[in-house]
Coordinates of C-alpha atoms and ligand atoms in Angstrom, one line a residue:
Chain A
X1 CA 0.0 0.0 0.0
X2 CA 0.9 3.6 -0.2
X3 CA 2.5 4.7 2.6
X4 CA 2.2 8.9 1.4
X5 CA -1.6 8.3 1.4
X6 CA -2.7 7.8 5.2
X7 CA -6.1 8.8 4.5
X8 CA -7.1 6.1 2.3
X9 CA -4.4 3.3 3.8
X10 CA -6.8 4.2 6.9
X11 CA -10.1 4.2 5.5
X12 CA -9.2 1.0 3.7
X13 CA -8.5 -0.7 7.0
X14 CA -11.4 0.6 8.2
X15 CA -14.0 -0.6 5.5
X16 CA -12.0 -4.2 5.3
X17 CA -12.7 -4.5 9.5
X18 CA -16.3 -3.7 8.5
X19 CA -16.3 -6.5 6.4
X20 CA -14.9 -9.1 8.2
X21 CA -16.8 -7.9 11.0
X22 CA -20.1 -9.0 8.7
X23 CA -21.5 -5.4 8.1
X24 CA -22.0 -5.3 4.6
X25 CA -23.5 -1.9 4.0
X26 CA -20.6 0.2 6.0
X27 CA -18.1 -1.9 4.3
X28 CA -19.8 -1.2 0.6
X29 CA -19.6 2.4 2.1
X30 CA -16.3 3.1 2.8
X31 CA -14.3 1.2 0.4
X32 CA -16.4 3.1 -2.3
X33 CA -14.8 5.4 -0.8
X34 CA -11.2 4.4 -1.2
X35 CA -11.9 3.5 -4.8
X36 CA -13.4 7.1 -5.0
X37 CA -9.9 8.6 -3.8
X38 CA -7.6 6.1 -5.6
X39 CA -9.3 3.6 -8.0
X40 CA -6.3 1.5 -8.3
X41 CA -6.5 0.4 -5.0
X42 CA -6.6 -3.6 -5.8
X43 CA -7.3 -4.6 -2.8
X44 CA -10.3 -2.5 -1.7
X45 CA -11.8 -3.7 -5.2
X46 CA -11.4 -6.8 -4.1
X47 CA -13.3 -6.2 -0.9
X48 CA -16.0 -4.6 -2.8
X49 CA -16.5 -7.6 -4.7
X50 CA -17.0 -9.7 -1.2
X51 CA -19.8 -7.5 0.1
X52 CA -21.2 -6.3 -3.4
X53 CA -25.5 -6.6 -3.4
X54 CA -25.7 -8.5 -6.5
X55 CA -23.6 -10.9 -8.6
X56 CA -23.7 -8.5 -11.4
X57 CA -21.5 -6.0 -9.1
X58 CA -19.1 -8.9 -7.8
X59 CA -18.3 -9.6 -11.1
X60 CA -17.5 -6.0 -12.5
X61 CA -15.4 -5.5 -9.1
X62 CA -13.6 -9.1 -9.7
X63 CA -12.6 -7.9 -13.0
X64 CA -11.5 -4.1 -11.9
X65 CA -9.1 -6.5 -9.4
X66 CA -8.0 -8.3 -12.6
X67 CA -7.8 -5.2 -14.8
X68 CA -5.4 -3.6 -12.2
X69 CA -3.6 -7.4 -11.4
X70 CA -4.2 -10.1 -13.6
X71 CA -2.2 -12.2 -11.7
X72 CA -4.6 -11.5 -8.7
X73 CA -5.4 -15.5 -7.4
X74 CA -8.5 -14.4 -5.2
X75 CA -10.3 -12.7 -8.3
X76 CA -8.9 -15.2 -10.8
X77 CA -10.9 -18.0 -9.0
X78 CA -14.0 -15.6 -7.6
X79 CA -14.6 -15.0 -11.1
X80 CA -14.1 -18.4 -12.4
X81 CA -16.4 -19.9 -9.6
X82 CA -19.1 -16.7 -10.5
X83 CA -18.9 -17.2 -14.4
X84 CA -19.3 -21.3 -14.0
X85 CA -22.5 -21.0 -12.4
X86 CA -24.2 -18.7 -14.7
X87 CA -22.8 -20.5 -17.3
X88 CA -20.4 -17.5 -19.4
X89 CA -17.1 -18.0 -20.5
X90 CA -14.2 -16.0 -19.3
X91 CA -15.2 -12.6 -20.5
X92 CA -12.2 -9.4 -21.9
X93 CA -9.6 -11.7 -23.2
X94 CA -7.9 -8.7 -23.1
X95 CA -7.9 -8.7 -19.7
X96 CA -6.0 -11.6 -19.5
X97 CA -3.6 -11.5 -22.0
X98 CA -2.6 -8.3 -21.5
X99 CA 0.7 -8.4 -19.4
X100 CA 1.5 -6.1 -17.3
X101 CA 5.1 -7.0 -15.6
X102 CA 6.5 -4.2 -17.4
X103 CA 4.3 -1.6 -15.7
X104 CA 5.3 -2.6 -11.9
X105 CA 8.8 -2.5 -13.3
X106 CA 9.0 1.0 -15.3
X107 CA 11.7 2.6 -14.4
X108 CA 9.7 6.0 -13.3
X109 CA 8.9 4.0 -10.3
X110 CA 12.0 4.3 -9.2
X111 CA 12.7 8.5 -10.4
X112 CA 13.3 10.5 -7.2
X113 CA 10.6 13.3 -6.9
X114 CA 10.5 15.6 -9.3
X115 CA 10.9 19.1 -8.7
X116 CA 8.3 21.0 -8.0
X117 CA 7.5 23.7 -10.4
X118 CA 5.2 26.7 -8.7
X119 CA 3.6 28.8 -10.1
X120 CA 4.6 32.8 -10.3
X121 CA 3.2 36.1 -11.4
X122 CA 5.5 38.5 -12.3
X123 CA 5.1 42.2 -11.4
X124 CA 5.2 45.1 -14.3
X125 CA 8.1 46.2 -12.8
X126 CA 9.9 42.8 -12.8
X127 CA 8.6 42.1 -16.0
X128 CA 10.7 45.3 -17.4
X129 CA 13.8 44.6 -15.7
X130 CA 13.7 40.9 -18.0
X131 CA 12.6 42.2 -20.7
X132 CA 15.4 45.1 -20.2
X133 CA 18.0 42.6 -20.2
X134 CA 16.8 40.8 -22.4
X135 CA 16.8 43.4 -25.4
X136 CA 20.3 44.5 -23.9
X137 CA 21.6 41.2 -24.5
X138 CA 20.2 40.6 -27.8
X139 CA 21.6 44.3 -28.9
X140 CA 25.2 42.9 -27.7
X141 CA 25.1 40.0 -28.8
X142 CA 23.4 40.3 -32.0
X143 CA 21.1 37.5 -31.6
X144 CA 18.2 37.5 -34.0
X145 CA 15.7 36.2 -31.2
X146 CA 16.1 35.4 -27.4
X147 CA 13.3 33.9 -25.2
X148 CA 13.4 33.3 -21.8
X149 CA 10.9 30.3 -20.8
X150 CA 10.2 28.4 -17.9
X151 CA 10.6 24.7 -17.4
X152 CA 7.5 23.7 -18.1
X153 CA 7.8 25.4 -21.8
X154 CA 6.1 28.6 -20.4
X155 CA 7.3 32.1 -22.5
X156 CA 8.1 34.3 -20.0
X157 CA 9.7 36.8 -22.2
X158 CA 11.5 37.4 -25.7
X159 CA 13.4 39.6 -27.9
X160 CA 14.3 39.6 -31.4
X161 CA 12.6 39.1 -34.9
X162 CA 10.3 35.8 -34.5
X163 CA 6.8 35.5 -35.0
X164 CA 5.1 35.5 -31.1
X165 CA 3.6 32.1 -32.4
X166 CA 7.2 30.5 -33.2
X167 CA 8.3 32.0 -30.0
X168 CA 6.1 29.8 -27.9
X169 CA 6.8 26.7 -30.5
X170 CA 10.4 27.5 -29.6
X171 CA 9.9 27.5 -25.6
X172 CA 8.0 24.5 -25.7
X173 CA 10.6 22.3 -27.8
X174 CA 13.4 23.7 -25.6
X175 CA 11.7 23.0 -22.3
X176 CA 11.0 19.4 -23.4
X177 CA 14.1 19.4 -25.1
X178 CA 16.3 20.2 -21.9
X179 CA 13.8 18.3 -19.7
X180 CA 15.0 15.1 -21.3
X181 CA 18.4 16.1 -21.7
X182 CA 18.6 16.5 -18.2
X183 CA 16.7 13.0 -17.6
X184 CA 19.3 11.5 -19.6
X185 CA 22.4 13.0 -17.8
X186 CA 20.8 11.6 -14.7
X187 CA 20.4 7.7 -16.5
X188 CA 24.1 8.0 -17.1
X189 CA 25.1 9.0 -13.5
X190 CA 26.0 12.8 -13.9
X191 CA 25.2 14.5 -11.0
X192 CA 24.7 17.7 -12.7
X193 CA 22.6 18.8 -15.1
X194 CA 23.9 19.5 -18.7
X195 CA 24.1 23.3 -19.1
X196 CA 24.4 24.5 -22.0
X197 CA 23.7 23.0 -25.6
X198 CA 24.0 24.7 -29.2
X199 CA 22.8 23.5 -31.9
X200 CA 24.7 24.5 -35.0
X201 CA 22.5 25.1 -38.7
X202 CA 24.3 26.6 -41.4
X203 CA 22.6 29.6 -41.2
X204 CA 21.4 30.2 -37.5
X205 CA 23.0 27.9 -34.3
X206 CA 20.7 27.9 -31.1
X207 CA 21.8 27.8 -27.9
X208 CA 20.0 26.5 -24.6
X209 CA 21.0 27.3 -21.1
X210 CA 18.9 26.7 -17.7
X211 CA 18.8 29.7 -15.7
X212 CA 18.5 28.7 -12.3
X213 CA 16.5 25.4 -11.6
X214 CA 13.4 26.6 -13.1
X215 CA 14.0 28.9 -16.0
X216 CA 15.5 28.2 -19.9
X217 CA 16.9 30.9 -22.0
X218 CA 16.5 30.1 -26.0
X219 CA 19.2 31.9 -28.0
X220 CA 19.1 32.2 -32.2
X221 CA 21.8 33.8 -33.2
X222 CA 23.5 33.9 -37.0
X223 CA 26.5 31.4 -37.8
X224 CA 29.3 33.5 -37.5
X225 CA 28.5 35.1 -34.3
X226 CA 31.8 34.3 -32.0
X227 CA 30.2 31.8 -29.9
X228 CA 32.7 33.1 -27.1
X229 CA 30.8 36.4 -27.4
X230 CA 27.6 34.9 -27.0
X231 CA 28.3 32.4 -24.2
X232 CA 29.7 35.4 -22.0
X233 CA 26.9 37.5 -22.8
X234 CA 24.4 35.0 -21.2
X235 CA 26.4 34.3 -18.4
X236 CA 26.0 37.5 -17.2
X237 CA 22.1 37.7 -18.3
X238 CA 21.8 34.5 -15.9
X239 CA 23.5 36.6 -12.9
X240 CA 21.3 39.2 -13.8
X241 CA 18.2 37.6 -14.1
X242 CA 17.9 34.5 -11.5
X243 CA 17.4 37.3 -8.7
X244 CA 14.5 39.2 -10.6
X245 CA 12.9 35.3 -10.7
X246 CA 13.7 34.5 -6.8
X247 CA 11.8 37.8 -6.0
X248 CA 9.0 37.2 -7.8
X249 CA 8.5 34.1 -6.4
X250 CA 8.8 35.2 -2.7
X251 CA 7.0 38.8 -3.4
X252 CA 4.8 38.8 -6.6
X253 CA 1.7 40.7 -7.5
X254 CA -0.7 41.6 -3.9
X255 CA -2.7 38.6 -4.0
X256 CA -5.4 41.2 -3.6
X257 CA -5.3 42.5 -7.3
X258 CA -5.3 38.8 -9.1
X259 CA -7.9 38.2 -6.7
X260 CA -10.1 41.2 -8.0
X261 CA -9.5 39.8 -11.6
X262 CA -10.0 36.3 -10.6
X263 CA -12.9 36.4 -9.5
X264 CA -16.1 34.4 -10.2
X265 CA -17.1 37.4 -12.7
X266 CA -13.9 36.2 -14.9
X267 CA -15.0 32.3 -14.4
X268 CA -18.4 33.4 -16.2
X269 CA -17.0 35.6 -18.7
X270 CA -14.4 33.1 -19.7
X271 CA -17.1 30.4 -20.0
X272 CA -19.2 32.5 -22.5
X273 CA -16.1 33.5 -24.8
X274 CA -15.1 30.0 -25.1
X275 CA -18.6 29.4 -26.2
X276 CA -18.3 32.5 -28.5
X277 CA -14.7 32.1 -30.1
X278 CA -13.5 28.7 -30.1
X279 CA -15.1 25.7 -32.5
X280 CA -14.9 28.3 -35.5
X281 CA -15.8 26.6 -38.0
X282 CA -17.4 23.5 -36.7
X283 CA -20.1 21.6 -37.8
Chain B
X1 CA 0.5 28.7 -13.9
X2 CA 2.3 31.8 -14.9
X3 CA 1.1 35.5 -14.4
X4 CA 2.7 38.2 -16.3
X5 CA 1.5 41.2 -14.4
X6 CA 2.9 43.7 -17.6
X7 CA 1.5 41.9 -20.5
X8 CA -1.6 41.4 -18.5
X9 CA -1.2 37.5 -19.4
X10 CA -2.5 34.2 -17.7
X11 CA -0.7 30.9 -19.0
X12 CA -2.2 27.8 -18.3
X13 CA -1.1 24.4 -19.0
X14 CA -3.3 21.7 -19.9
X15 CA -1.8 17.9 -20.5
X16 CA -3.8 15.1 -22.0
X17 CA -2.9 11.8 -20.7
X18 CA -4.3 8.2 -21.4
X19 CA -2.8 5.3 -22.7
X20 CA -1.6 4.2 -25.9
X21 CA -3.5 5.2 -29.4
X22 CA -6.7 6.4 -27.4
X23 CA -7.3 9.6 -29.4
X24 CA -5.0 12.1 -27.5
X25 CA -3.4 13.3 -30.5
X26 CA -6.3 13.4 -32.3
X27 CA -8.2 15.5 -29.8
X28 CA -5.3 18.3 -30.6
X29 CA -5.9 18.6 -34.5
X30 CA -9.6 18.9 -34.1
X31 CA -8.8 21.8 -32.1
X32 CA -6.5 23.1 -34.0
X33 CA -8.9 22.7 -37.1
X34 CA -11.4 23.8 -36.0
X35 CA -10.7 26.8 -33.7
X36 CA -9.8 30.3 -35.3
X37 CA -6.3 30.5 -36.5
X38 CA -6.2 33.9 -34.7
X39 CA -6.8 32.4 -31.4
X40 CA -4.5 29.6 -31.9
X41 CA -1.0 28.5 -33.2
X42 CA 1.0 26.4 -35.0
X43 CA 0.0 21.9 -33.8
X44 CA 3.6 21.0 -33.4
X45 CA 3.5 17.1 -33.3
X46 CA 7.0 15.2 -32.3
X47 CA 6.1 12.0 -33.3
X48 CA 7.8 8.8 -35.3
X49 CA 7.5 7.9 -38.9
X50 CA 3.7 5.7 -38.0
X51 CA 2.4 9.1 -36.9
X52 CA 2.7 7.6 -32.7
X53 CA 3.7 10.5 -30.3
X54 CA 7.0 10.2 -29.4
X55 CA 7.6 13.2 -27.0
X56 CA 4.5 15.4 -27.3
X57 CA 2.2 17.3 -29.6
X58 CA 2.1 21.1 -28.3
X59 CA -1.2 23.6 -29.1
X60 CA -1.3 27.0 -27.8
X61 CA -5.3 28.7 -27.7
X62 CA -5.2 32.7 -26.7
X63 CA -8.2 33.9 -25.9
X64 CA -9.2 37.9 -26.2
X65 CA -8.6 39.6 -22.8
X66 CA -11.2 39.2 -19.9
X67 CA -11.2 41.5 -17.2
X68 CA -8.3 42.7 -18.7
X69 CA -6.3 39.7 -18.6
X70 CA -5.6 37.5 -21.3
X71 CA -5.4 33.5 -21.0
X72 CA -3.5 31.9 -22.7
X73 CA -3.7 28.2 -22.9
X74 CA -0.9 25.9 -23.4
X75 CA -2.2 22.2 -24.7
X76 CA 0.2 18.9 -24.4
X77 CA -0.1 15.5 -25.3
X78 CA 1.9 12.5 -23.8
X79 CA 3.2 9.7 -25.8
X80 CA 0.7 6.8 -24.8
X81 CA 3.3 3.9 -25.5
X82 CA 4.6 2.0 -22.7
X83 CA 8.1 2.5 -23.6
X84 CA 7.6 6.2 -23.4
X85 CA 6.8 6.3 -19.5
X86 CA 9.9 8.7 -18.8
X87 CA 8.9 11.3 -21.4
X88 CA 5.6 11.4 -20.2
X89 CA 6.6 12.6 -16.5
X90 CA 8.2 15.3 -18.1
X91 CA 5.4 16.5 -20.1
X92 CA 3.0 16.2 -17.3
X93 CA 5.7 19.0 -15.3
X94 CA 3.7 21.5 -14.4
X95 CA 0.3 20.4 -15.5
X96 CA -2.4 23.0 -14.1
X97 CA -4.6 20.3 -15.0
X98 CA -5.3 17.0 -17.1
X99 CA -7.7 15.4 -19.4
X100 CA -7.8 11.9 -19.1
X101 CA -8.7 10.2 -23.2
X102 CA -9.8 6.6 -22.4
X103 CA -10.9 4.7 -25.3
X104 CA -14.0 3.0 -24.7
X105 CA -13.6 -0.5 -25.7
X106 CA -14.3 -3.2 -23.5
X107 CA -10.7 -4.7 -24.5
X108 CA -8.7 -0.8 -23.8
X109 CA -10.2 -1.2 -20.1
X110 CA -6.8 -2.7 -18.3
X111 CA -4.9 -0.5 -20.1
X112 CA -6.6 2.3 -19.2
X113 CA -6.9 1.9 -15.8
X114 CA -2.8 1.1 -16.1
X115 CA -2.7 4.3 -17.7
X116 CA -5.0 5.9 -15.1
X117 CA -2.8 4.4 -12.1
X118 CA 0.7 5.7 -13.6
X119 CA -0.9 9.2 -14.2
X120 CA -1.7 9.6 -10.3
X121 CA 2.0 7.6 -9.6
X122 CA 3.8 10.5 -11.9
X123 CA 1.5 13.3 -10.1
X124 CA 2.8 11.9 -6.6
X125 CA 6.6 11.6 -7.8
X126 CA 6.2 15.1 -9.0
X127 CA 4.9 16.4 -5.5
X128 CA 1.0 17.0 -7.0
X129 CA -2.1 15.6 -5.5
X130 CA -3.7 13.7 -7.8
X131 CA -6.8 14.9 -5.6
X132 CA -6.0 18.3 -6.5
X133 CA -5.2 18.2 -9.6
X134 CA -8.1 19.3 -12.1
X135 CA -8.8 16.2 -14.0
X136 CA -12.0 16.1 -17.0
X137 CA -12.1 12.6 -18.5
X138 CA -13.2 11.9 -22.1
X139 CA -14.8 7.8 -23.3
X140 CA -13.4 8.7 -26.8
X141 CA -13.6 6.3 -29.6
X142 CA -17.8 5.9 -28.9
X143 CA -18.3 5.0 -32.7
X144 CA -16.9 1.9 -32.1
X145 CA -19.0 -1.5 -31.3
X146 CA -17.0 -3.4 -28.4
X147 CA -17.4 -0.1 -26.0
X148 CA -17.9 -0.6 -22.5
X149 CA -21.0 1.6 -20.6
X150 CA -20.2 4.8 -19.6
X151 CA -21.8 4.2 -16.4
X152 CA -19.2 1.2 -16.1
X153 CA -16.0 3.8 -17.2
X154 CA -17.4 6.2 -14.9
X155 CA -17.7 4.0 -12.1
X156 CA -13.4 4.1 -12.5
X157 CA -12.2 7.0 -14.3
X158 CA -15.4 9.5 -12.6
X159 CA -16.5 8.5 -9.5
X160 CA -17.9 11.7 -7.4
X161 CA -19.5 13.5 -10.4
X162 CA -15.7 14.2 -11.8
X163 CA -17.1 15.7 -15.6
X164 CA -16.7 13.1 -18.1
X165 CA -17.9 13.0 -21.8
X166 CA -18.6 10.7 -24.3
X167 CA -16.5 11.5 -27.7
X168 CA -15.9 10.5 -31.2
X169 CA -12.6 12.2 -31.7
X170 CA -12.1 11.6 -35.2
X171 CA -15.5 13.4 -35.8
X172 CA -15.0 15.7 -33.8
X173 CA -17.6 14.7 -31.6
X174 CA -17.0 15.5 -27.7
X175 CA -14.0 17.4 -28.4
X176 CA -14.8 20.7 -27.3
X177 CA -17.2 19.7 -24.5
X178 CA -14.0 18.0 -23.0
X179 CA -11.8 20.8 -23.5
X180 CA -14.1 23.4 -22.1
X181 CA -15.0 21.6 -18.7
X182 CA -11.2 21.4 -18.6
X183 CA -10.2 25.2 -19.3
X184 CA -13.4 25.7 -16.6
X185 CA -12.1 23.2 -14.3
X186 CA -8.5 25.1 -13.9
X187 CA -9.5 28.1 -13.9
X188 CA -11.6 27.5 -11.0
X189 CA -8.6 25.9 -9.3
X190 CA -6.7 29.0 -9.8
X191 CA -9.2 30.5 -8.4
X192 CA -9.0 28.6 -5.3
X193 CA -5.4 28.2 -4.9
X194 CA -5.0 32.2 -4.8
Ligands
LIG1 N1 -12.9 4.8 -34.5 C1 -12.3 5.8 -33.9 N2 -11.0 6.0 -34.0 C2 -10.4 7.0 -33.4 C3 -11.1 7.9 -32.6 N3 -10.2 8.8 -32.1 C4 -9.0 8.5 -32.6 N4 -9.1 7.4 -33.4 C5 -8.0 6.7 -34.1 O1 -7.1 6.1 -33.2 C6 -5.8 6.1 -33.7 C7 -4.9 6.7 -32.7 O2 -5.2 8.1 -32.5 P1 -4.1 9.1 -31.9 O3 -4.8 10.4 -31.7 O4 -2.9 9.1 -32.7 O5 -3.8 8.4 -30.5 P2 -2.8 8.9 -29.3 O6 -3.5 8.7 -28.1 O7 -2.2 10.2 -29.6 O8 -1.7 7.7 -29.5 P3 -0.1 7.8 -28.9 O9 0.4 9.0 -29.4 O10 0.5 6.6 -29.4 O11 -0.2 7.8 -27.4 C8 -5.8 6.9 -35.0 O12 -5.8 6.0 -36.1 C9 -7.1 7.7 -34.9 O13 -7.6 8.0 -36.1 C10 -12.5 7.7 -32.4 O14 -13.2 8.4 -31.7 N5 -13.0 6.6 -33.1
LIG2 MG1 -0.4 10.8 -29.8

């Protein structure tokens, strides 16, 4: 069981005492419960199945048991034994064959916890100081475009001669981009991350660089560009800019002026312009 | 969720999950066919040569401003293939909230609910509740004849009056519904967080 959800590990042993202790209808109760709060809860299905009201709901609980563990022996048989005296055959050969070894043993079982990525709001006047440095490094460095994105693939800000659109193409690709380049430093045993990377076109190179844990700057710049010149120049835009992004995560925005926008007022109107702008064109 | 407080801008991100060849992808270029080019960009799909998602297909929807702030919405996809468990972590990163494709038939059921369990596993490793977490599920694939009852898929996937719809995403049937509830569903979160 899950040791990081007490809740339902308790109400679990709670609604499995009921059951043994022969009350049926505060057993069905709370294990519904469990399955409410975490439906792959095998054994809590399996429960269900023993104080279900009908065959009809043994049977769909026995095979939730065997769609989460087909090697479950309880349900295996229950089901069997249920199927022989109304006379079906083994229903969902899918069910069966379907093996699913590889699941318990994928290796994101064993990833440590992610980071956590919070979410910020970023004040006018920390919004200027980025996008300050940002055009003051694109002016020094010549770079056609810079973007500064967060991990998640989140356009923070940009500079330079892109379409907005490809800007946030851009962000996206280099956040996943960085996100697995970082995933595979870790497979290999590197305890850092990798830093930097360039790719090198013929006509433009781009270069990626975390700032901070959470943040990614995106630099196009022409071939040509001394790639010395460029690597300083965002060295210092990182000293420059992880502090602006540490305050704005301790001190944003009041709360009390998001609050004003989002409101329930903003909930309503959003629901109606969805219903106004998007599906254009559908039938 | 990001706020910027200058531009007056409120990104949201939005990852649809479920397992492998359920209709995720395909929920993406309906969108993106369907909604005003204005309000939305480029579908960037990173996917192999058999048109399977191999990283993630990435929308981005920007409404016009309300209350003077402008959401923008930033749509994923994960790759559904087992092999592709890592990469799917990593898109689900900052997720403000999920949609959940299932495909309805009766056979898809195991792996769905696999699918279901590893979603709330990654949301956990990631320090998320899955409780939390705005989640809208979507019985895709309706058109086809082996489909289990909804009432049976929503026994699992939407216990507690979670919104669920019923969807045909090839026809586009379903697709906004599901996409809707979802924008609704975060935003309310939002909401609530703040
Ligand atoms: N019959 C039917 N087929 C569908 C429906 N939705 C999607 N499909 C088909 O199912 C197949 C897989 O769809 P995708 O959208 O690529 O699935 P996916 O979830 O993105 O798959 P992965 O990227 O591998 O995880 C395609 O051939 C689609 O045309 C539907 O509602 N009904
Ligand atoms: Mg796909």
């Amino acid at each position: 069981m899950d040791p990081t959800e007490p809740n339902v590990a308790h109400l679990l042993k709670k609604g499995i005492a009921a059951a043994q202790a022969g009350d049926k209808a505060q057993a069905h109760e709370i294990l519904t419960r469990v399955t409410e709060q975490d439906p792959t809860q095998e054994s809590a299905w399996l429960w269900l199945a023993g104080v279900a009201e009908s065959t009809e709901d043994t049977k769909t609980y026995l095979q939730t048991v065997l769609a989460i563990n087909p090697h479950n022996r309880q349900a295996q048989k229950g089901l069997k034994w249920l199927l022989s005296k109304t006379g079906e055959q083994m229903p969902g050969a899918g069910l069966e064959i379907a093996d699913f070894s590889q699941f318990s043993a994928a290796p994101n079982d064993f990833m440590p916890a992610g980071e956590l990525t919070p979410s910020f709001v970023l004040t006018t006047e920390q919004a200027e100081r980025i996008d300050e440095c940002l055009a003051r490094m694109a002016y020094e460095s010549e770079a056609k475009c810079i973007i500064l994105a967060d991990m998640t693939g989140q356009l923070i800000s940009e500079r330079g001669q892109l379409e907005e659109m490809h800007t946030q193409v851009l962000s996206a690709l280099a956040a996943g981009e960085l996100a697995a380049t970082n995933e595979m430093a870790r497979l290999v045993g590197e305890k850092a991350r990798f830093k930097l990377m360039l790719h090198e076109g013929e006509r433009n190179s781009v270069y990626l660089s975390d700032v901070g844990e959470q943040l990614i700057l995106v630099i196009v710049f022409q071939v040509g560009t001394p790639i010395g010149l460029v690597r300083m120049i965002l060295k210092q835009a990182v000293d420059e800019l992880a502090p602006i992004l540490v305050e704005a995560r301790e001190a944003g925005v009041s709360r009390e002026s998001i609050n004003n926008t989002l409101d329930g007022d903003f909930a309503k109107l959003l629901e109606s312009e969805l219903d106004s702008s998007l599906e254009f064109g559908g039938d | 969720m990001f706020i910027n407080w200058k531009l007056r801008e409120l990104n949201l991100k939005i990852v649809y999950y479920g397992p492998a060849l359920s209709g995720k992808t395909t929920n993406l270029q309906i969108i993106h066919a369907k909604t005003n080019p204005k309000l939305r960009g480029e579908l960037v799909s990173l996917k192999t040569r058999e048109d399977r998602t191999i990283f993630f297909d990435f929308l981005q929807l920007e409404l016009g401003s309300i209350k003077g702030l402008k959401p923008k919405f930033n749509l994923y996809t994960v790759p559904g293939q087992v092999l592709y468990a890592a990469s799917r972590k990593l898109v689900l990163q900052g997720a403000d909230g999920v949609v959940f494709v299932a495909d309805s038939q009766m056979s898809r059921l195991a792996d769905n609910i696999h699918s279901f369990k590893a979603m709330h596993q990654h949301m956990k490793e990631l320090q998320l509740d899955p409780r939390e977490v705005p989640c809208v599920v979507q019985f895709n694939k309706r058109d086809l004849p082996d489909v289990a009852p909804v009432a049976l898929l929503q026994r699992y996937f939407a216990p507690n009056g979670r919104p669920s719809f019923e969807s045909v995403a090839t026809d586009g049937v379903g697709v906004f519904d599901t996409l809707k509830a979802a924008i609704n569903q975060v935003v309310a979160q939002v909401q609530q967080k703040l």
